[in-house]
Amino acid sequence: MRTPRPLARRTALGLALGGVALGAAACVQGEDSTGAVATGGAGSGSGSGGGDTVRLDYALYNPLSLVVRQQRILEDAGLTVVWEQSLGSNRANEFLRNDNLDVASTAGSAVLQARANGSPVQTIAVYSQPEWTALVVGEGSTVTDVAGLRGARIAATTGTDPYFFLQQALAEAGLSGADVEIVNLQHPDGRAALERGDVDAWAGLDPNMAASELTAGSRLLYRNVDFNTYGMLNAREQFIEESPELAQQVVDAYAQARSWALENPADLQALYAAEAQQEDEVAALVLERTGFVDLVPGDAQAQVLEAIIPLMVETGDVRSEEEARTALEGLFAPQFAQAASS
């Protein structure tokens, strides 16, 4: 078992970038009832697809969103941006379903589930191919494999990639959700429950997973990158239909952020550490497990999602295989990423 070791201090660059982010937050123009913050821009659109206001999420599981926000890429292009933090794919899907946001980031499994269950959303870009989840046990756990979790209490956030990762891992080990007790907790709460010993295992999500490994001695019991679905940027269909030019500007901003991230890995690490309020070692581990792939959604993502449809049906997370396959057939709107400038 890995012995916890002290973490290096955050770099001066990270602190500087954090200061920039805090400075930007201090200059906001307004805040809505959900806590979303509007920044920059010359316009005063409705925020529902009209004018030059766009409503976006940012999330620690989506590093490119942090770059777009911190560098004010869209604000500098003249847009007013209303930012809302997503703590998990389930929250991002809620924001889209309730018309609180125009564009939000989820795992591929989560957006497929949402669309199959009637949410009118489409994927306009792929922001990462991550290994952001694994099954985690606490320091001192004697469990050595997934089969050993029979009868265990396992924390997971339903409707997110860690939840579907857990279901796939259990099935591979000859178990099902009925053989364990799944405790529905948001990702940070799942980590806390694991470290307190309130649960036996946790379907983790970075950066909480990396931080728990490095600071609490938690251990990755089971890893499988093929069970991690892609990070996908999704938009409401109404927004796509009514404001395709704004959807294009958002994807263009992601293309710019991707190029910057690939060219400036040290700066990205410092930015991530500052935004996540984690040490450099945690940020490095998260980004080591994150691949910035081509933005265009297509066959690679479809194959991963098609493979989990039977499991989604078996667990009752979608109503039928037919609805899930129909949802997948119409999920991607690749034209924006295909036209994106970098």
PDB file of C-alpha atoms in Angstrom, residues 84-282:
ATOM      1  CA  GLU A  84     -22.016  28.036 -13.514  1.00  0.00           C
ATOM      2  CA  GLN A  85     -19.858  25.345 -11.902  1.00  0.00           C
ATOM      3  CA  SER A  86     -20.879  21.735 -12.485  1.00  0.00           C
ATOM      4  CA  LEU A  87     -19.883  19.415  -9.643  1.00  0.00           C
ATOM      5  CA  GLY A  88     -20.727  16.309 -11.658  1.00  0.00           C
ATOM      6  CA  SER A  89     -22.331  15.159 -14.886  1.00  0.00           C
ATOM      7  CA  ASN A  90     -25.656  14.763 -13.120  1.00  0.00           C
ATOM      8  CA  ARG A  91     -25.658  18.451 -12.177  1.00  0.00           C
ATOM      9  CA  ALA A  92     -24.603  19.490 -15.685  1.00  0.00           C
ATOM     10  CA  ASN A  93     -27.487  17.478 -17.145  1.00  0.00           C
ATOM     11  CA  GLU A  94     -29.883  19.134 -14.690  1.00  0.00           C
ATOM     12  CA  PHE A  95     -28.695  22.576 -15.773  1.00  0.00           C
ATOM     13  CA  LEU A  96     -29.404  21.716 -19.414  1.00  0.00           C
ATOM     14  CA  ARG A  97     -32.718  19.993 -18.756  1.00  0.00           C
ATOM     15  CA  ASN A  98     -33.996  22.905 -16.656  1.00  0.00           C
ATOM     16  CA  ASP A  99     -32.803  25.529 -19.177  1.00  0.00           C
ATOM     17  CA  ASN A 100     -30.333  27.032 -16.702  1.00  0.00           C
ATOM     18  CA  LEU A 101     -27.430  26.666 -19.149  1.00  0.00           C
ATOM     19  CA  ASP A 102     -26.986  26.533 -22.912  1.00  0.00           C
ATOM     20  CA  VAL A 103     -23.837  24.393 -22.946  1.00  0.00           C
ATOM     21  CA  ALA A 104     -22.513  22.050 -20.263  1.00  0.00           C
ATOM     22  CA  SER A 105     -19.903  19.305 -19.915  1.00  0.00           C
ATOM     23  CA  THR A 106     -20.562  15.706 -18.949  1.00  0.00           C
ATOM     24  CA  ALA A 107     -19.209  12.229 -19.435  1.00  0.00           C
ATOM     25  CA  GLY A 108     -20.440  10.477 -22.543  1.00  0.00           C
ATOM     26  CA  SER A 109     -22.390   7.892 -20.553  1.00  0.00           C
ATOM     27  CA  ALA A 110     -24.261  10.627 -18.690  1.00  0.00           C
ATOM     28  CA  VAL A 111     -25.355  12.574 -21.762  1.00  0.00           C
ATOM     29  CA  LEU A 112     -26.462   9.380 -23.496  1.00  0.00           C
ATOM     30  CA  GLN A 113     -28.585   8.487 -20.467  1.00  0.00           C
ATOM     31  CA  ALA A 114     -30.061  12.000 -20.387  1.00  0.00           C
ATOM     32  CA  ARG A 115     -30.967  12.009 -24.076  1.00  0.00           C
ATOM     33  CA  ALA A 116     -32.379   8.471 -23.913  1.00  0.00           C
ATOM     34  CA  ASN A 117     -34.614   9.609 -21.069  1.00  0.00           C
ATOM     35  CA  GLY A 118     -35.982  12.552 -23.002  1.00  0.00           C
ATOM     36  CA  SER A 119     -33.577  15.461 -22.455  1.00  0.00           C
ATOM     37  CA  PRO A 120     -33.216  17.352 -25.792  1.00  0.00           C
ATOM     38  CA  VAL A 121     -29.416  17.687 -25.859  1.00  0.00           C
ATOM     39  CA  GLN A 122     -26.644  16.999 -28.349  1.00  0.00           C
ATOM     40  CA  THR A 123     -22.871  16.707 -28.132  1.00  0.00           C
ATOM     41  CA  ILE A 124     -21.092  19.520 -29.990  1.00  0.00           C
ATOM     42  CA  ALA A 125     -17.493  18.674 -29.040  1.00  0.00           C
ATOM     43  CA  VAL A 126     -15.279  16.166 -27.220  1.00  0.00           C
ATOM     44  CA  TYR A 127     -13.112  17.844 -24.592  1.00  0.00           C
ATOM     45  CA  SER A 128     -11.072  14.881 -23.312  1.00  0.00           C
ATOM     46  CA  GLN A 129     -10.396  11.176 -23.221  1.00  0.00           C
ATOM     47  CA  PRO A 130      -9.775  10.749 -19.508  1.00  0.00           C
ATOM     48  CA  GLU A 131      -9.080   8.051 -16.997  1.00  0.00           C
ATOM     49  CA  TRP A 132     -10.911  10.110 -14.420  1.00  0.00           C
ATOM     50  CA  THR A 133     -12.578   7.336 -12.460  1.00  0.00           C
ATOM     51  CA  ALA A 134     -11.642   4.079 -10.751  1.00  0.00           C
ATOM     52  CA  LEU A 135     -12.844   2.024  -7.794  1.00  0.00           C
ATOM     53  CA  VAL A 136     -11.116   3.299  -4.675  1.00  0.00           C
ATOM     54  CA  VAL A 137     -10.686   1.743  -1.236  1.00  0.00           C
ATOM     55  CA  GLY A 138      -9.421   3.406   1.889  1.00  0.00           C
ATOM     56  CA  GLU A 139      -6.063   3.035   3.564  1.00  0.00           C
ATOM     57  CA  GLY A 140      -5.949  -0.273   5.400  1.00  0.00           C
ATOM     58  CA  SER A 141      -8.630  -1.964   3.293  1.00  0.00           C
ATOM     59  CA  THR A 142      -8.064  -5.697   2.866  1.00  0.00           C
ATOM     60  CA  VAL A 143     -10.152  -5.941  -0.318  1.00  0.00           C
ATOM     61  CA  THR A 144      -7.962  -7.063  -3.216  1.00  0.00           C
ATOM     62  CA  ASP A 145     -10.380  -7.295  -6.154  1.00  0.00           C
ATOM     63  CA  VAL A 146     -13.847  -6.255  -7.261  1.00  0.00           C
ATOM     64  CA  ALA A 147     -15.327  -9.649  -6.380  1.00  0.00           C
ATOM     65  CA  GLY A 148     -14.334  -8.944  -2.795  1.00  0.00           C
ATOM     66  CA  LEU A 149     -16.826  -6.051  -2.710  1.00  0.00           C
ATOM     67  CA  ARG A 150     -19.847  -8.370  -2.445  1.00  0.00           C
ATOM     68  CA  GLY A 151     -22.024  -6.975   0.359  1.00  0.00           C
ATOM     69  CA  ALA A 152     -19.983  -3.750   0.544  1.00  0.00           C
ATOM     70  CA  ARG A 153     -21.256  -0.172   0.838  1.00  0.00           C
ATOM     71  CA  ILE A 154     -19.969   1.753  -2.189  1.00  0.00           C
ATOM     72  CA  ALA A 155     -20.317   5.502  -2.698  1.00  0.00           C
ATOM     73  CA  ALA A 156     -21.116   6.690  -6.219  1.00  0.00           C
ATOM     74  CA  THR A 157     -22.897   9.618  -7.844  1.00  0.00           C
ATOM     75  CA  THR A 158     -25.752   8.208  -9.904  1.00  0.00           C
ATOM     76  CA  GLY A 159     -25.984   9.419 -13.487  1.00  0.00           C
ATOM     77  CA  THR A 160     -22.226  10.000 -13.793  1.00  0.00           C
ATOM     78  CA  ASP A 161     -19.306   8.125 -15.346  1.00  0.00           C
ATOM     79  CA  PRO A 162     -18.069   6.793 -11.976  1.00  0.00           C
ATOM     80  CA  TYR A 163     -21.504   5.250 -11.416  1.00  0.00           C
ATOM     81  CA  PHE A 164     -21.483   3.539 -14.821  1.00  0.00           C
ATOM     82  CA  PHE A 165     -17.843   2.542 -14.274  1.00  0.00           C
ATOM     83  CA  LEU A 166     -18.912   0.841 -11.041  1.00  0.00           C
ATOM     84  CA  GLN A 167     -21.720  -1.007 -12.789  1.00  0.00           C
ATOM     85  CA  GLN A 168     -19.366  -2.227 -15.531  1.00  0.00           C
ATOM     86  CA  ALA A 169     -16.731  -3.315 -13.015  1.00  0.00           C
ATOM     87  CA  LEU A 170     -19.291  -5.237 -10.968  1.00  0.00           C
ATOM     88  CA  ALA A 171     -20.647  -6.976 -14.075  1.00  0.00           C
ATOM     89  CA  GLU A 172     -17.157  -7.974 -15.180  1.00  0.00           C
ATOM     90  CA  ALA A 173     -16.579  -9.530 -11.739  1.00  0.00           C
ATOM     91  CA  GLY A 174     -19.838 -11.477 -11.919  1.00  0.00           C
ATOM     92  CA  LEU A 175     -21.689  -9.152  -9.556  1.00  0.00           C
ATOM     93  CA  SER A 176     -24.485  -6.624  -9.983  1.00  0.00           C
ATOM     94  CA  GLY A 177     -25.742  -3.564  -8.165  1.00  0.00           C
ATOM     95  CA  ALA A 178     -27.982  -5.861  -6.125  1.00  0.00           C
ATOM     96  CA  ASP A 179     -24.897  -7.547  -4.626  1.00  0.00           C
ATOM     97  CA  VAL A 180     -23.673  -4.293  -3.043  1.00  0.00           C
ATOM     98  CA  GLU A 181     -25.210  -1.236  -1.406  1.00  0.00           C
ATOM     99  CA  ILE A 182     -24.702   1.815  -3.633  1.00  0.00           C
ATOM    100  CA  VAL A 183     -24.747   5.004  -1.577  1.00  0.00           C
ATOM    101  CA  ASN A 184     -25.646   7.987  -3.776  1.00  0.00           C
ATOM    102  CA  LEU A 185     -23.282  10.796  -2.783  1.00  0.00           C
ATOM    103  CA  GLN A 186     -21.880  13.709  -4.758  1.00  0.00           C
ATOM    104  CA  HIS A 187     -18.213  13.146  -5.629  1.00  0.00           C
ATOM    105  CA  PRO A 188     -16.578  15.188  -2.800  1.00  0.00           C
ATOM    106  CA  ASP A 189     -18.945  13.624  -0.271  1.00  0.00           C
ATOM    107  CA  GLY A 190     -18.070  10.162  -1.527  1.00  0.00           C
ATOM    108  CA  ARG A 191     -14.408  10.854  -0.935  1.00  0.00           C
ATOM    109  CA  ALA A 192     -15.116  12.116   2.584  1.00  0.00           C
ATOM    110  CA  ALA A 193     -17.259   9.052   3.356  1.00  0.00           C
ATOM    111  CA  LEU A 194     -14.469   6.734   2.188  1.00  0.00           C
ATOM    112  CA  GLU A 195     -11.814   8.482   4.241  1.00  0.00           C
ATOM    113  CA  ARG A 196     -14.054   8.444   7.342  1.00  0.00           C
ATOM    114  CA  GLY A 197     -14.725   4.755   6.881  1.00  0.00           C
ATOM    115  CA  ASP A 198     -18.467   5.252   6.325  1.00  0.00           C
ATOM    116  CA  VAL A 199     -18.287   3.254   3.080  1.00  0.00           C
ATOM    117  CA  ASP A 200     -16.085   0.366   2.003  1.00  0.00           C
ATOM    118  CA  ALA A 201     -15.310   1.700  -1.456  1.00  0.00           C
ATOM    119  CA  TRP A 202     -15.953   4.699  -3.676  1.00  0.00           C
ATOM    120  CA  ALA A 203     -16.359   5.141  -7.419  1.00  0.00           C
ATOM    121  CA  GLY A 204     -14.005   8.103  -7.471  1.00  0.00           C
ATOM    122  CA  LEU A 205     -13.589  11.111  -9.712  1.00  0.00           C
ATOM    123  CA  ASP A 206     -10.560  13.338 -10.191  1.00  0.00           C
ATOM    124  CA  PRO A 207      -9.355  15.623  -8.703  1.00  0.00           C
ATOM    125  CA  ASN A 208     -10.890  14.234  -5.508  1.00  0.00           C
ATOM    126  CA  MET A 209      -9.619  10.761  -6.374  1.00  0.00           C
ATOM    127  CA  ALA A 210      -6.043  11.933  -6.951  1.00  0.00           C
ATOM    128  CA  ALA A 211      -6.091  14.033  -3.788  1.00  0.00           C
ATOM    129  CA  SER A 212      -7.363  11.084  -1.747  1.00  0.00           C
ATOM    130  CA  GLU A 213      -4.580   8.874  -3.131  1.00  0.00           C
ATOM    131  CA  LEU A 214      -1.864  11.371  -2.327  1.00  0.00           C
ATOM    132  CA  THR A 215      -3.054  12.761   0.999  1.00  0.00           C
ATOM    133  CA  ALA A 216      -5.085   9.977   2.627  1.00  0.00           C
ATOM    134  CA  GLY A 217      -3.368   6.843   1.351  1.00  0.00           C
ATOM    135  CA  SER A 218      -6.441   5.673  -0.556  1.00  0.00           C
ATOM    136  CA  ARG A 219      -5.785   2.919  -3.089  1.00  0.00           C
ATOM    137  CA  LEU A 220      -7.134   2.370  -6.596  1.00  0.00           C
ATOM    138  CA  LEU A 221      -8.638  -1.097  -6.342  1.00  0.00           C
ATOM    139  CA  TYR A 222      -9.659  -1.377  -9.974  1.00  0.00           C
ATOM    140  CA  ARG A 223      -8.707   0.647 -13.043  1.00  0.00           C
ATOM    141  CA  ASN A 224      -9.875   0.232 -16.631  1.00  0.00           C
ATOM    142  CA  VAL A 225      -9.477   3.126 -19.036  1.00  0.00           C
ATOM    143  CA  ASP A 226     -11.891   1.448 -21.474  1.00  0.00           C
ATOM    144  CA  PHE A 227     -14.701   1.799 -18.921  1.00  0.00           C
ATOM    145  CA  ASN A 228     -14.166   5.584 -18.795  1.00  0.00           C
ATOM    146  CA  THR A 229     -16.340   7.276 -21.424  1.00  0.00           C
ATOM    147  CA  TYR A 230     -15.172  10.451 -23.118  1.00  0.00           C
ATOM    148  CA  GLY A 231     -15.669  13.982 -21.818  1.00  0.00           C
ATOM    149  CA  MET A 232     -18.358  15.582 -23.976  1.00  0.00           C
ATOM    150  CA  LEU A 233     -19.516  19.175 -24.381  1.00  0.00           C
ATOM    151  CA  ASN A 234     -23.281  19.263 -24.824  1.00  0.00           C
ATOM    152  CA  ALA A 235     -25.845  21.879 -25.804  1.00  0.00           C
ATOM    153  CA  ARG A 236     -29.597  22.164 -25.699  1.00  0.00           C
ATOM    154  CA  GLU A 237     -31.102  21.460 -29.106  1.00  0.00           C
ATOM    155  CA  GLN A 238     -33.054  24.733 -28.972  1.00  0.00           C
ATOM    156  CA  PHE A 239     -29.806  26.646 -28.462  1.00  0.00           C
ATOM    157  CA  ILE A 240     -28.186  24.844 -31.406  1.00  0.00           C
ATOM    158  CA  GLU A 241     -31.161  25.585 -33.659  1.00  0.00           C
ATOM    159  CA  GLU A 242     -31.670  29.218 -32.639  1.00  0.00           C
ATOM    160  CA  SER A 243     -28.062  30.325 -32.108  1.00  0.00           C
ATOM    161  CA  PRO A 244     -25.700  28.168 -34.180  1.00  0.00           C
ATOM    162  CA  GLU A 245     -23.236  31.064 -34.390  1.00  0.00           C
ATOM    163  CA  LEU A 246     -22.925  31.132 -30.587  1.00  0.00           C
ATOM    164  CA  ALA A 247     -22.488  27.363 -30.473  1.00  0.00           C
ATOM    165  CA  GLN A 248     -19.707  27.767 -33.037  1.00  0.00           C
ATOM    166  CA  GLN A 249     -18.004  30.458 -30.956  1.00  0.00           C
ATOM    167  CA  VAL A 250     -18.069  28.187 -27.901  1.00  0.00           C
ATOM    168  CA  VAL A 251     -16.482  25.302 -29.798  1.00  0.00           C
ATOM    169  CA  ASP A 252     -13.931  27.666 -31.370  1.00  0.00           C
ATOM    170  CA  ALA A 253     -12.991  28.765 -27.844  1.00  0.00           C
ATOM    171  CA  TYR A 254     -12.506  25.133 -26.847  1.00  0.00           C
ATOM    172  CA  ALA A 255     -10.285  24.584 -29.886  1.00  0.00           C
ATOM    173  CA  GLN A 256      -8.162  27.551 -28.805  1.00  0.00           C
ATOM    174  CA  ALA A 257      -8.031  26.247 -25.237  1.00  0.00           C
ATOM    175  CA  ARG A 258      -7.004  22.772 -26.431  1.00  0.00           C
ATOM    176  CA  SER A 259      -4.125  24.178 -28.487  1.00  0.00           C
ATOM    177  CA  TRP A 260      -2.944  26.238 -25.514  1.00  0.00           C
ATOM    178  CA  ALA A 261      -3.174  23.256 -23.158  1.00  0.00           C
ATOM    179  CA  LEU A 262      -1.103  21.042 -25.463  1.00  0.00           C
ATOM    180  CA  GLU A 263       1.521  23.755 -25.942  1.00  0.00           C
ATOM    181  CA  ASN A 264       1.731  24.847 -22.289  1.00  0.00           C
ATOM    182  CA  PRO A 265       1.501  21.772 -20.022  1.00  0.00           C
ATOM    183  CA  ALA A 266       3.302  23.399 -17.090  1.00  0.00           C
ATOM    184  CA  ASP A 267       1.047  26.447 -17.193  1.00  0.00           C
ATOM    185  CA  LEU A 268      -2.011  24.195 -17.474  1.00  0.00           C
ATOM    186  CA  GLN A 269      -0.894  22.270 -14.399  1.00  0.00           C
ATOM    187  CA  ALA A 270      -0.465  25.495 -12.442  1.00  0.00           C
ATOM    188  CA  LEU A 271      -3.856  26.773 -13.592  1.00  0.00           C
ATOM    189  CA  TYR A 272      -5.535  23.517 -12.649  1.00  0.00           C
ATOM    190  CA  ALA A 273      -3.901  23.476  -9.216  1.00  0.00           C
ATOM    191  CA  ALA A 274      -5.106  27.017  -8.561  1.00  0.00           C
ATOM    192  CA  GLU A 275      -8.662  26.434  -9.790  1.00  0.00           C
ATOM    193  CA  ALA A 276      -9.025  23.111  -7.962  1.00  0.00           C
ATOM    194  CA  GLN A 277      -7.327  24.499  -4.834  1.00  0.00           C
ATOM    195  CA  GLN A 278      -5.027  21.483  -4.875  1.00  0.00           C
ATOM    196  CA  GLU A 279      -1.284  21.076  -4.742  1.00  0.00           C
ATOM    197  CA  ASP A 280       0.827  20.675  -7.857  1.00  0.00           C
ATOM    198  CA  GLU A 281       1.266  16.944  -7.333  1.00  0.00           C
ATOM    199  CA  VAL A 282      -2.493  16.393  -7.397  1.00  0.00           C
TER     200      VAL A 282
END
